[in-house]
GROMACS .gro file of C-alpha atoms in nm:
model
  129
    1MET     CA    1   3.585   5.317   5.476
    2SER     CA    2   3.268   5.517   5.467
    3PHE     CA    3   3.077   5.538   5.155
    4THR     CA    4   2.869   5.855   5.265
    5GLY     CA    5   2.897   6.140   5.091
    6LYS     CA    6   2.787   6.326   4.747
    7TYR     CA    7   2.977   6.256   4.422
    8GLN     CA    8   2.988   6.446   4.105
    9MET     CA    9   3.067   6.225   3.809
   10VAL     CA   10   3.348   6.341   3.605
   11ARG     CA   11   3.405   6.040   3.351
   12LYS     CA   12   3.290   5.711   3.233
   13GLU     CA   13   3.475   5.429   3.054
   14ASN     CA   14   3.306   5.203   2.791
   15PHE     CA   15   2.955   5.354   2.844
   16ASP     CA   16   2.831   5.295   2.486
   17GLU     CA   17   2.917   4.942   2.444
   18TYR     CA   18   2.769   4.864   2.787
   19MET     CA   19   2.435   5.032   2.699
   20GLN     CA   20   2.425   4.855   2.365
   21LEU     CA   21   2.423   4.522   2.578
   22HIS     CA   22   2.154   4.676   2.765
   23GLY     CA   23   1.942   4.727   2.460
   24LEU     CA   24   1.928   5.109   2.416
   25ASN     CA   25   1.951   5.268   2.096
   26ASN     CA   26   2.212   5.467   1.970
   27ASP     CA   27   2.027   5.809   2.024
   28LEU     CA   28   1.951   5.705   2.396
   29ILE     CA   29   2.343   5.615   2.419
   30LYS     CA   30   2.423   5.939   2.276
   31LYS     CA   31   2.232   6.128   2.518
   32GLY     CA   32   2.361   5.942   2.811
   33ILE     CA   33   2.747   5.981   2.715
   34ASP     CA   34   2.721   6.347   2.848
   35ASP     CA   35   2.510   6.308   3.127
   36MET     CA   36   2.732   6.339   3.439
   37TRP     CA   37   2.513   6.268   3.748
   38VAL     CA   38   2.547   6.292   4.103
   39THR     CA   39   2.562   5.996   4.327
   40GLU     CA   40   2.445   6.020   4.685
   41ILE     CA   41   2.527   5.763   4.961
   42ASN     CA   42   2.420   5.749   5.327
   43GLN     CA   43   2.556   5.484   5.488
   44ASN     CA   44   2.446   5.409   5.846
   45ASP     CA   45   2.242   5.085   5.970
   46ASP     CA   46   2.111   5.086   5.628
   47PHE     CA   47   2.262   5.244   5.290
   48THR     CA   48   2.047   5.495   5.098
   49LEU     CA   49   2.199   5.536   4.726
   50THR     CA   50   2.036   5.789   4.507
   51LYS     CA   51   2.132   5.889   4.151
   52GLN     CA   52   2.029   6.244   4.052
   53PHE     CA   53   1.997   6.267   3.681
   54LYS     CA   54   1.918   6.585   3.468
   55ASN     CA   55   1.543   6.513   3.473
   56ARG     CA   56   1.463   6.285   3.748
   57SER     CA   57   1.615   6.091   4.068
   58TRP     CA   58   1.632   5.721   4.176
   59THR     CA   59   1.674   5.586   4.522
   60ASN     CA   60   1.724   5.241   4.668
   61THR     CA   61   1.742   5.191   5.041
   62PHE     CA   62   1.882   4.836   5.184
   63THR     CA   63   2.054   4.675   5.473
   64VAL     CA   64   2.403   4.518   5.371
   65GLY     CA   65   2.372   4.123   5.405
   66GLU     CA   66   1.993   4.114   5.402
   67HIS     CA   67   1.773   3.997   5.139
   68CYS     CA   68   1.546   4.270   4.989
   69GLU     CA   69   1.357   4.404   4.708
   70LEU     CA   70   1.535   4.695   4.484
   71THR     CA   71   1.432   4.853   4.197
   72SER     CA   72   1.662   4.915   3.893
   73VAL     CA   73   1.687   5.255   3.733
   74ASN     CA   74   1.437   5.155   3.444
   75GLY     CA   75   1.172   5.091   3.722
   76VAL     CA   76   1.201   4.694   3.744
   77LYS     CA   77   1.167   4.543   4.086
   78PHE     CA   78   1.387   4.246   4.192
   79MET     CA   79   1.533   4.053   4.471
   80THR     CA   80   1.880   4.066   4.582
   81THR     CA   81   2.137   4.056   4.875
   82PRO     CA   82   2.369   4.330   4.891
   83THR     CA   83   2.711   4.254   5.038
   84ILE     CA   84   3.057   4.426   5.086
   85GLU     CA   85   3.351   4.223   5.003
   86GLU     CA   86   3.695   4.365   5.039
   87GLY     CA   87   3.550   4.703   5.106
   88LYS     CA   88   3.338   4.709   4.796
   89LEU     CA   89   2.979   4.752   4.787
   90LYS     CA   90   2.826   4.498   4.540
   91ILE     CA   91   2.468   4.443   4.413
   92GLN     CA   92   2.332   4.187   4.172
   93TYR     CA   93   2.061   4.348   3.931
   94PRO     CA   94   1.898   4.156   3.687
   95LEU     CA   95   2.128   4.230   3.396
   96TYR     CA   96   2.472   4.341   3.578
   97LEU     CA   97   2.674   4.330   3.884
   98TYR     CA   98   2.718   4.672   4.033
   99THR     CA   99   3.026   4.721   4.244
  100ALA     CA  100   3.120   5.056   4.436
  101GLU     CA  101   3.446   5.166   4.612
  102VAL     CA  102   3.586   5.471   4.752
  103ASN     CA  103   3.937   5.571   4.718
  104GLY     CA  104   4.021   5.893   4.901
  105ASP     CA  105   3.756   6.133   4.751
  106GLU     CA  106   3.677   5.923   4.457
  107LEU     CA  107   3.407   5.705   4.414
  108ILE     CA  108   3.464   5.432   4.136
  109GLU     CA  109   3.158   5.246   4.023
  110THR     CA  110   3.185   4.950   3.783
  111ASN     CA  111   2.882   4.757   3.632
  112THR     CA  112   2.951   4.419   3.452
  113ILE     CA  113   2.707   4.298   3.226
  114PHE     CA  114   2.652   3.944   3.066
  115THR     CA  115   2.411   3.879   2.813
  116LYS     CA  116   2.360   3.610   2.516
  117LYS     CA  117   2.533   3.895   2.298
  118GLY     CA  118   2.848   3.928   2.516
  119SER     CA  119   2.986   4.114   2.801
  120SER     CA  120   3.117   4.442   2.891
  121ILE     CA  121   3.239   4.629   3.176
  122CYS     CA  122   3.156   5.010   3.238
  123TYR     CA  123   3.322   5.234   3.489
  124TYR     CA  124   3.196   5.556   3.627
  125TYR     CA  125   3.434   5.768   3.837
  126SER     CA  126   3.320   6.051   4.033
  127LYS     CA  127   3.488   6.289   4.292
  128ARG     CA  128   3.351   6.397   4.629
  129ILE     CA  129   3.169   6.734   4.660
   0.00000   0.00000   0.00000
């Protein structure tokens, strides 16, 4: 299945606990709870993954299976090898594992964090627009 499309987030699950493990304070978490961003994915030979937030955007371009440098949403550069396994895009970020899959017109993004303080899974559900 192709990931290409533009998706409007419609709901989140477990956002606040997940963000607490990232070290965000409660004020920032409260601001983020209602932010329903747009995700745009272009899949050709390369992937381009863009998140459009209220006041800014963030983009990474990569080739699946090739070791590359990406940038986290807070600007940290890191090396990783994005993969597709069982139809799911997987990217290991410094603090969490990002997984995305398309089911019909829905983009389901799963973020799994493991820290010394604990672990948590956050889900983002978006509809194709």
